[in-house]
Coordinates of C-alpha atoms in Angstrom, one line a residue:
M8 CA 255.9 264.0 96.0
E9 CA 253.8 261.8 93.3
Q10 CA 251.1 264.5 92.9
E11 CA 254.0 267.1 92.1
T12 CA 255.5 264.7 89.5
K13 CA 251.9 264.1 88.0
W14 CA 251.8 268.2 87.6
I15 CA 255.3 268.5 86.2
Q16 CA 254.2 266.0 83.7
K17 CA 251.1 267.6 82.4
I18 CA 253.0 270.7 82.3
Q19 CA 255.6 269.6 80.2
Q20 CA 253.8 267.3 77.9
K21 CA 250.4 269.2 77.5
R22 CA 251.0 272.7 78.7
S23 CA 248.4 272.3 81.3
R24 CA 247.8 275.7 83.1
K25 CA 245.6 273.7 85.8
A26 CA 248.6 271.4 86.8
A27 CA 251.2 274.8 86.4
D28 CA 248.5 276.8 88.8
S29 CA 248.8 273.5 91.4
L30 CA 252.6 273.7 91.1
V31 CA 252.9 277.2 91.8
R32 CA 250.3 277.3 94.7
A33 CA 251.9 274.4 96.2
Y34 CA 255.5 276.2 96.6
Y35 CA 254.3 279.8 96.6
D36 CA 254.1 280.7 100.1
E37 CA 257.5 278.8 100.8
I38 CA 259.3 280.5 98.2
Y39 CA 258.1 283.9 99.1
I40 CA 259.1 283.7 102.5
Y41 CA 262.7 282.7 101.2
V42 CA 262.7 285.5 99.1
Y43 CA 261.1 288.0 101.8
R44 CA 263.8 286.8 104.3
Q45 CA 266.5 288.3 101.7
I46 CA 264.8 291.3 100.4
G47 CA 262.8 292.6 103.5
E48 CA 260.3 294.6 101.5
R49 CA 256.7 293.1 100.7
E50 CA 256.2 294.4 97.0
T51 CA 259.7 293.9 95.6
S52 CA 259.5 290.3 97.3
L53 CA 256.2 289.6 95.5
D54 CA 257.5 290.8 92.4
L55 CA 260.5 288.9 92.5
T56 CA 258.5 285.5 93.5
Q57 CA 256.4 286.0 90.8
E58 CA 259.6 286.5 88.4
I59 CA 260.8 282.9 90.0
F60 CA 257.9 281.1 89.1
I61 CA 257.8 282.7 85.4
A62 CA 261.2 281.8 85.2
M63 CA 260.5 278.1 86.7
L64 CA 257.5 277.6 84.1
H65 CA 259.6 279.0 81.0
S66 CA 262.3 276.3 81.7
I67 CA 260.6 273.6 83.4
D68 CA 261.2 271.4 80.4
N69 CA 264.7 271.3 81.3
F70 CA 264.1 270.2 84.8
N71 CA 265.2 266.4 85.2
R72 CA 264.0 264.7 88.4
N73 CA 267.3 262.2 87.8
K74 CA 269.5 265.2 89.0
S75 CA 267.6 266.8 91.7
S76 CA 264.3 267.2 93.4
F77 CA 262.0 269.7 92.1
R78 CA 262.1 271.8 95.4
T79 CA 265.8 271.8 94.7
W80 CA 265.5 272.9 91.4
L81 CA 262.9 275.7 92.5
Y82 CA 265.5 277.0 95.4
R83 CA 268.4 277.1 92.5
I84 CA 266.0 279.2 90.4
S85 CA 265.1 281.3 93.4
T86 CA 268.7 282.1 94.8
N87 CA 269.7 282.8 91.2
K88 CA 267.0 285.5 90.9
I89 CA 267.7 287.1 94.5
I90 CA 271.6 286.9 93.3
D91 CA 270.5 289.0 90.0
Y92 CA 268.1 291.2 91.6
R93 CA 271.1 292.1 94.3
R94 CA 273.3 292.9 91.5
K95 CA 271.0 295.1 89.4
Y96 CA 269.6 296.8 92.8
N97 CA 272.2 297.7 95.4
P98 CA 269.7 299.9 97.1
L99 CA 271.9 300.4 100.4
T100 CA 275.1 301.9 101.0
L101 CA 276.5 302.1 104.8
D102 CA 279.5 303.5 106.0
I103 CA 281.2 300.2 108.1
D104 CA 282.5 302.7 110.8
D105 CA 279.2 303.7 111.7
L106 CA 278.2 300.0 112.6
R107 CA 279.2 299.0 116.0
L108 CA 279.7 295.3 117.0
P109 CA 279.5 293.6 120.5
D110 CA 282.8 292.1 122.0
E111 CA 281.5 288.7 121.6
F112 CA 280.2 289.0 117.9
D113 CA 277.9 286.2 116.5
F114 CA 277.0 286.3 113.1
V115 CA 273.9 284.1 113.2
T116 CA 272.7 285.5 117.0
H117 CA 273.1 289.4 115.2
S118 CA 271.6 288.8 112.1
A119 CA 268.6 290.6 113.4
N120 CA 270.1 293.5 113.6
R121 CA 268.9 295.4 110.0
E122 CA 271.8 297.5 109.3
M123 CA 274.5 295.2 109.9
L124 CA 272.6 292.5 107.9
K125 CA 272.4 295.1 105.0
A126 CA 276.1 295.3 105.2
I127 CA 277.1 292.1 105.2
E128 CA 274.8 291.4 102.4
E129 CA 276.6 294.5 100.6
Y130 CA 279.7 292.8 101.0
V131 CA 278.4 289.1 100.6
S132 CA 277.1 290.6 97.2
E133 CA 280.5 291.2 95.8
M134 CA 281.8 287.6 96.3
D135 CA 281.8 284.7 93.8
F136 CA 278.3 283.7 92.8
R137 CA 278.6 280.2 94.5
V138 CA 279.7 281.6 98.1
Q139 CA 276.8 284.1 97.7
Q140 CA 274.2 280.6 97.2
V141 CA 275.7 279.3 100.2
F142 CA 275.4 282.1 102.3
R143 CA 272.0 282.9 101.3
L144 CA 271.1 278.9 101.9
R145 CA 272.4 279.0 105.2
L146 CA 271.2 282.1 106.6
Y147 CA 267.9 282.9 104.9
Q148 CA 266.6 279.3 104.4
N149 CA 268.2 277.7 107.3
C150 CA 269.7 274.9 104.9
T151 CA 271.5 272.3 106.6
F152 CA 275.4 271.6 104.9
P153 CA 273.8 268.4 103.3
E154 CA 270.7 270.3 102.0
I155 CA 272.7 273.3 100.6
A156 CA 275.0 270.1 99.0
R157 CA 272.1 268.7 97.2
V158 CA 270.6 272.2 96.1
L159 CA 274.2 273.2 94.9
E160 CA 275.2 269.8 93.4
L161 CA 278.6 270.2 95.1
P162 CA 280.2 267.8 98.0
E163 CA 279.2 268.7 101.5
S164 CA 282.8 269.2 102.6
T165 CA 283.3 271.8 99.7
I166 CA 280.1 273.6 101.1
K167 CA 281.3 273.5 104.6
S168 CA 284.7 274.8 103.7
Q169 CA 283.3 277.7 101.9
Y170 CA 281.1 278.6 104.6
H171 CA 283.5 278.9 107.0
R172 CA 285.7 280.7 105.0
L173 CA 283.1 283.3 104.7
I174 CA 282.6 283.4 108.0
Q175 CA 286.0 284.1 108.7
K176 CA 286.4 286.7 106.3
L177 CA 283.1 288.2 107.7
R178 CA 284.6 288.5 111.2
K179 CA 287.9 289.7 110.0
E180 CA 286.0 292.5 107.8
F181 CA 283.5 293.5 110.4
Y182 CA 285.1 292.9 113.5
Y183 CA 288.3 294.4 113.0
E184 CA 286.6 297.2 111.4
Y185 CA 284.9 298.0 114.8
Y186 CA 287.8 297.8 117.0
D187 CA 290.3 300.0 114.4
A188 CA 287.5 302.7 114.4
E189 CA 287.5 302.7 118.3

């Protein structure tokens, strides 16, 4: 986006508030939706979105368009802030035995089940940082594997294998917990 590049240059070179405002407005709704899908609370999502844009503006001098697009860079900041938030505030503790899974369990289909999703979120939040990023970008932003690879600057094959290993772990953890409880 040519206009985006001009805004970034004006911010980096002249500290232009007008350009900063325009850049934030261009991405605000998209980032808020990304945050809200993961947090599920309006006020917290608004606060976290604001923190993301403050962090973006503080570190915009480090942005290098030769390494990634601005959008990719902004999603990396967003994902990191969400992970930091989850580490700091782990508000929900669920007993896995209280959850019931259908016989044919599909994580994508059943992600709308908020209790299950929160239990999965808690489980994933304990995993490696990169695995968390892959999980969040795939589930909440519906990113394709090539898109995730660009955001994380990793080979697509690495992203796919991390995601599939994660899904196997989730199936094993949650699927067998259901059947062992019966």
